[in-house]
């Protein structure tokens, strides 16, 4: 594989050394292809909790916006 930073051609030993080393990018790729093996009910619970938190956040901002509009209209 050609790289502008590596002027020497890759050898088999270089490739093996690269495959044995792990970087953050490799760890991220591994996590996206092989996520943490948790039971499906636990993943579902985590997703439901995230959805509930997002809904609460949106409701709070919606109520704040409604209150701001009411206060603005009453001060006209």
mmCIF file of N, CA and C in Angstrom:
data_model
loop_
_atom_site.group_PDB
_atom_site.id
_atom_site.type_symbol
_atom_site.label_atom_id
_atom_site.label_comp_id
_atom_site.label_asym_id
_atom_site.label_seq_id
_atom_site.Cartn_x
_atom_site.Cartn_y
_atom_site.Cartn_z
ATOM 1 N N UNK A 1 0.850 -1.177 0.000
ATOM 2 C CA UNK A 1 0.000 0.000 0.000
ATOM 3 C C UNK A 1 0.894 1.238 0.000
ATOM 4 N N UNK A 2 0.594 2.187 -0.867
ATOM 5 C CA UNK A 2 1.400 3.399 -0.970
ATOM 6 C C UNK A 2 0.911 4.438 0.023
ATOM 7 N N UNK A 3 1.837 5.035 0.701
ATOM 8 C CA UNK A 3 1.534 6.114 1.624
ATOM 9 C C UNK A 3 2.560 7.218 1.409
ATOM 10 N N UNK A 4 2.141 8.486 1.376
ATOM 11 C CA UNK A 4 3.117 9.562 1.181
ATOM 12 C C UNK A 4 4.099 9.681 2.339
ATOM 13 N N UNK A 5 3.758 9.134 3.490
ATOM 14 C CA UNK A 5 4.639 9.210 4.646
ATOM 15 C C UNK A 5 5.587 8.020 4.722
ATOM 16 N N UNK A 6 5.300 6.978 3.959
ATOM 17 C CA UNK A 6 6.116 5.780 3.981
ATOM 18 C C UNK A 6 6.716 5.602 2.593
ATOM 19 N N UNK A 7 7.995 5.926 2.451
ATOM 20 C CA UNK A 7 8.623 5.861 1.141
ATOM 21 C C UNK A 7 9.105 4.462 0.800
ATOM 22 N N UNK A 8 9.129 3.580 1.762
ATOM 23 C CA UNK A 8 9.560 2.213 1.527
ATOM 24 C C UNK A 8 8.332 1.340 1.321
ATOM 25 N N UNK A 9 8.423 0.370 0.433
ATOM 26 C CA UNK A 9 7.264 -0.516 0.243
ATOM 27 C C UNK A 9 7.023 -1.359 1.494
ATOM 28 N N UNK A 10 5.764 -1.674 1.708
ATOM 29 C CA UNK A 10 5.417 -2.492 2.868
ATOM 30 C C UNK A 10 5.960 -3.904 2.692
ATOM 31 N N UNK A 11 6.507 -4.414 3.755
ATOM 32 C CA UNK A 11 6.945 -5.802 3.749
ATOM 33 C C UNK A 11 5.974 -6.607 4.592
ATOM 34 N N UNK A 12 6.105 -7.905 4.503
ATOM 35 C CA UNK A 12 5.208 -8.772 5.272
ATOM 36 C C UNK A 12 5.380 -8.525 6.769
ATOM 37 N N UNK A 13 6.612 -8.301 7.202
ATOM 38 C CA UNK A 13 6.865 -8.055 8.622
ATOM 39 C C UNK A 13 6.226 -6.741 9.066
ATOM 40 N N UNK A 14 6.284 -5.704 8.219
ATOM 41 C CA UNK A 14 5.652 -4.428 8.554
ATOM 42 C C UNK A 14 4.144 -4.595 8.701
ATOM 43 N N UNK A 15 3.554 -5.371 7.794
ATOM 44 C CA UNK A 15 2.106 -5.575 7.856
ATOM 45 C C UNK A 15 1.715 -6.323 9.122
ATOM 46 N N UNK A 16 2.524 -7.336 9.488
ATOM 47 C CA UNK A 16 2.217 -8.074 10.711
ATOM 48 C C UNK A 16 2.353 -7.166 11.927
ATOM 49 N N UNK A 17 3.375 -6.326 11.943
ATOM 50 C CA UNK A 17 3.562 -5.416 13.063
ATOM 51 C C UNK A 17 2.391 -4.438 13.146
ATOM 52 N N UNK A 18 1.921 -3.970 11.979
ATOM 53 C CA UNK A 18 0.786 -3.045 11.972
ATOM 54 C C UNK A 18 -0.491 -3.743 12.436
ATOM 55 N N UNK A 19 -0.679 -4.993 12.043
ATOM 56 C CA UNK A 19 -1.887 -5.713 12.443
ATOM 57 C C UNK A 19 -1.901 -6.007 13.936
ATOM 58 N N UNK A 20 -0.747 -6.182 14.531
ATOM 59 C CA UNK A 20 -0.694 -6.483 15.955
ATOM 60 C C UNK A 20 -0.905 -5.245 16.813
ATOM 61 N N UNK A 21 -0.595 -4.074 16.282
ATOM 62 C CA UNK A 21 -0.782 -2.856 17.070
ATOM 63 C C UNK A 21 -2.235 -2.415 16.973
ATOM 64 N N UNK A 22 -2.749 -1.876 18.065
ATOM 65 C CA UNK A 22 -4.135 -1.399 18.057
ATOM 66 C C UNK A 22 -4.137 0.096 18.314
ATOM 67 N N UNK A 23 -4.953 0.786 17.546
ATOM 68 C CA UNK A 23 -5.094 2.222 17.713
ATOM 69 C C UNK A 23 -6.542 2.526 18.063
ATOM 70 N N UNK A 24 -6.809 3.781 18.346
ATOM 71 C CA UNK A 24 -8.178 4.183 18.674
ATOM 72 C C UNK A 24 -9.091 3.934 17.485
ATOM 73 N N UNK A 25 -8.573 4.186 16.277
ATOM 74 C CA UNK A 25 -9.371 3.962 15.071
ATOM 75 C C UNK A 25 -9.724 2.480 14.933
ATOM 76 N N UNK A 26 -8.737 1.600 15.198
ATOM 77 C CA UNK A 26 -9.011 0.169 15.123
ATOM 78 C C UNK A 26 -10.029 -0.250 16.175
ATOM 79 N N UNK A 27 -9.905 0.300 17.379
ATOM 80 C CA UNK A 27 -10.856 -0.043 18.432
ATOM 81 C C UNK A 27 -12.257 0.426 18.072
ATOM 82 N N UNK A 28 -12.365 1.625 17.484
ATOM 83 C CA UNK A 28 -13.675 2.131 17.074
ATOM 84 C C UNK A 28 -14.261 1.253 15.983
ATOM 85 N N UNK A 29 -13.433 0.826 15.042
ATOM 86 C CA UNK A 29 -13.919 -0.040 13.967
ATOM 87 C C UNK A 29 -14.387 -1.379 14.543
ATOM 88 N N UNK A 30 -13.634 -1.920 15.487
ATOM 89 C CA UNK A 30 -14.038 -3.174 16.113
ATOM 90 C C UNK A 30 -15.364 -3.020 16.843
ATOM 91 N N UNK A 31 -15.564 -1.877 17.520
ATOM 92 C CA UNK A 31 -16.802 -1.687 18.267
ATOM 93 C C UNK A 31 -17.996 -1.570 17.330
ATOM 94 N N UNK A 32 -17.812 -0.931 16.163
ATOM 95 C CA UNK A 32 -18.944 -0.789 15.241
ATOM 96 C C UNK A 32 -19.271 -2.106 14.566
ATOM 97 N N UNK A 33 -18.277 -2.961 14.362
ATOM 98 C CA UNK A 33 -18.558 -4.241 13.715
ATOM 99 C C UNK A 33 -18.911 -5.321 14.734
ATOM 100 N N UNK A 34 -18.358 -5.223 15.931
ATOM 101 C CA UNK A 34 -18.635 -6.212 16.978
ATOM 102 C C UNK A 34 -18.953 -5.480 18.277
ATOM 103 N N UNK A 35 -20.203 -5.050 18.486
ATOM 104 C CA UNK A 35 -20.516 -4.314 19.714
ATOM 105 C C UNK A 35 -20.384 -5.186 20.961
ATOM 106 N N UNK A 36 -20.470 -4.538 22.095
ATOM 107 C CA UNK A 36 -20.349 -5.249 23.369
ATOM 108 C C UNK A 36 -21.443 -6.310 23.445
ATOM 109 N N UNK A 37 -21.095 -7.539 23.756
ATOM 110 C CA UNK A 37 -22.104 -8.601 23.786
ATOM 111 C C UNK A 37 -22.983 -8.529 25.037
ATOM 112 N N UNK A 38 -24.010 -7.709 24.984
ATOM 113 C CA UNK A 38 -24.963 -7.603 26.081
ATOM 114 C C UNK A 38 -26.272 -8.247 25.656
ATOM 115 N N UNK A 39 -27.076 -8.684 26.606
ATOM 116 C CA UNK A 39 -28.382 -9.247 26.248
ATOM 117 C C UNK A 39 -29.247 -8.207 25.542
ATOM 118 N N UNK A 40 -30.106 -8.674 24.658
ATOM 119 C CA UNK A 40 -30.924 -7.764 23.861
ATOM 120 C C UNK A 40 -31.850 -6.933 24.750
ATOM 121 N N UNK A 41 -32.332 -7.502 25.855
ATOM 122 C CA UNK A 41 -33.231 -6.737 26.723
ATOM 123 C C UNK A 41 -32.497 -5.557 27.353
ATOM 124 N N UNK A 42 -31.194 -5.715 27.607
ATOM 125 C CA UNK A 42 -30.423 -4.619 28.185
ATOM 126 C C UNK A 42 -30.223 -3.504 27.161
ATOM 127 N N UNK A 43 -29.919 -3.870 25.908
ATOM 128 C CA UNK A 43 -29.810 -2.869 24.848
ATOM 129 C C UNK A 43 -31.136 -2.143 24.673
ATOM 130 N N UNK A 44 -32.252 -2.888 24.684
ATOM 131 C CA UNK A 44 -33.570 -2.263 24.532
ATOM 132 C C UNK A 44 -33.850 -1.298 25.677
ATOM 133 N N UNK A 45 -33.480 -1.672 26.892
ATOM 134 C CA UNK A 45 -33.687 -0.802 28.048
ATOM 135 C C UNK A 45 -32.880 0.487 27.902
ATOM 136 N N UNK A 46 -31.637 0.360 27.465
ATOM 137 C CA UNK A 46 -30.799 1.545 27.270
ATOM 138 C C UNK A 46 -31.416 2.470 26.225
ATOM 139 N N UNK A 47 -31.885 1.912 25.122
ATOM 140 C CA UNK A 47 -32.487 2.720 24.053
ATOM 141 C C UNK A 47 -33.759 3.399 24.549
ATOM 142 N N UNK A 48 -34.594 2.684 25.302
ATOM 143 C CA UNK A 48 -35.835 3.271 25.820
ATOM 144 C C UNK A 48 -35.523 4.421 26.775
ATOM 145 N N UNK A 49 -34.526 4.246 27.637
ATOM 146 C CA UNK A 49 -34.146 5.316 28.566
ATOM 147 C C UNK A 49 -33.670 6.548 27.799
ATOM 148 N N UNK A 50 -32.886 6.334 26.749
ATOM 149 C CA UNK A 50 -32.424 7.469 25.935
ATOM 150 C C UNK A 50 -33.606 8.172 25.285
ATOM 151 N N UNK A 51 -34.561 7.409 24.739
ATOM 152 C CA UNK A 51 -35.751 8.014 24.127
ATOM 153 C C UNK A 51 -36.550 8.819 25.150
ATOM 154 N N UNK A 52 -36.701 8.297 26.351
ATOM 155 C CA UNK A 52 -37.451 9.007 27.393
ATOM 156 C C UNK A 52 -36.738 10.310 27.757
ATOM 157 N N UNK A 53 -35.412 10.262 27.876
ATOM 158 C CA UNK A 53 -34.665 11.478 28.205
ATOM 159 C C UNK A 53 -34.793 12.523 27.106
ATOM 160 N N UNK A 54 -34.760 12.093 25.854
ATOM 161 C CA UNK A 54 -34.934 13.038 24.741
ATOM 162 C C UNK A 54 -36.332 13.634 24.771
ATOM 163 N N UNK A 55 -37.348 12.801 25.041
ATOM 164 C CA UNK A 55 -38.726 13.302 25.095
ATOM 165 C C UNK A 55 -38.890 14.317 26.223
ATOM 166 N N UNK A 56 -38.332 14.039 27.391
ATOM 167 C CA UNK A 56 -38.422 14.979 28.517
ATOM 168 C C UNK A 56 -37.734 16.295 28.158
ATOM 169 N N UNK A 57 -36.578 16.217 27.521
ATOM 170 C CA UNK A 57 -35.859 17.425 27.107
ATOM 171 C C UNK A 57 -36.702 18.257 26.143
ATOM 172 N N UNK A 58 -37.309 17.605 25.153
ATOM 173 C CA UNK A 58 -38.123 18.335 24.177
ATOM 174 C C UNK A 58 -39.376 18.923 24.817
ATOM 175 N N UNK A 59 -39.985 18.198 25.755
ATOM 176 C CA UNK A 59 -41.170 18.720 26.452
ATOM 177 C C UNK A 59 -40.793 19.954 27.266
ATOM 178 N N UNK A 60 -39.665 19.903 27.960
ATOM 179 C CA UNK A 60 -39.235 21.056 28.753
ATOM 180 C C UNK A 60 -39.009 22.275 27.872
ATOM 181 N N UNK A 61 -38.335 22.113 26.760
ATOM 182 C CA UNK A 61 -38.094 23.240 25.861
ATOM 183 C C UNK A 61 -39.390 23.721 25.232
ATOM 184 N N UNK A 62 -40.299 22.795 24.935
ATOM 185 C CA UNK A 62 -41.591 23.197 24.387
ATOM 186 C C UNK A 62 -42.396 24.001 25.387
ATOM 187 N N UNK A 63 -42.419 23.553 26.642
ATOM 188 C CA UNK A 63 -43.135 24.301 27.678
ATOM 189 C C UNK A 63 -42.494 25.667 27.904
ATOM 190 N N UNK A 64 -41.178 25.725 27.861
ATOM 191 C CA UNK A 64 -40.494 27.015 28.020
ATOM 192 C C UNK A 64 -40.841 27.947 26.864
ATOM 193 N N UNK A 65 -40.929 27.421 25.656
ATOM 194 C CA UNK A 65 -41.282 28.251 24.500
ATOM 195 C C UNK A 65 -42.721 28.744 24.610
ATOM 196 N N UNK A 66 -43.637 27.863 25.042
ATOM 197 C CA UNK A 66 -45.039 28.271 25.212
ATOM 198 C C UNK A 66 -45.142 29.355 26.283
ATOM 199 N N UNK A 67 -44.431 29.168 27.399
ATOM 200 C CA UNK A 67 -44.452 30.175 28.467
ATOM 201 C C UNK A 67 -43.881 31.497 27.968
ATOM 202 N N UNK A 68 -42.831 31.446 27.170
ATOM 203 C CA UNK A 68 -42.245 32.680 26.639
ATOM 204 C C UNK A 68 -43.218 33.389 25.709
ATOM 205 N N UNK A 69 -43.925 32.641 24.873
ATOM 206 C CA UNK A 69 -44.904 33.250 23.965
ATOM 207 C C UNK A 69 -46.048 33.866 24.757
ATOM 208 N N UNK A 70 -46.530 33.166 25.786
ATOM 209 C CA UNK A 70 -47.623 33.692 26.608
ATOM 210 C C UNK A 70 -47.186 34.975 27.309
ATOM 211 N N UNK A 71 -45.992 34.964 27.891
ATOM 212 C CA UNK A 71 -45.494 36.169 28.561
ATOM 213 C C UNK A 71 -45.303 37.314 27.574
ATOM 214 N N UNK A 72 -44.830 37.000 26.380
ATOM 215 C CA UNK A 72 -44.642 38.039 25.372
ATOM 216 C C UNK A 72 -45.983 38.629 24.948
ATOM 217 N N UNK A 73 -46.993 37.776 24.753
ATOM 218 C CA UNK A 73 -48.294 38.260 24.296
ATOM 219 C C UNK A 73 -49.030 39.029 25.394
ATOM 220 N N UNK A 74 -48.834 38.661 26.652
ATOM 221 C CA UNK A 74 -49.516 39.373 27.734
ATOM 222 C C UNK A 74 -48.882 40.735 27.997
ATOM 223 N N UNK A 75 -47.640 40.919 27.583
ATOM 224 C CA UNK A 75 -46.973 42.205 27.793
ATOM 225 C C UNK A 75 -47.173 43.168 26.635
ATOM 226 N N UNK A 76 -47.914 42.772 25.623
ATOM 227 C CA UNK A 76 -48.140 43.679 24.484
ATOM 228 C C UNK A 76 -49.051 44.783 24.835
#
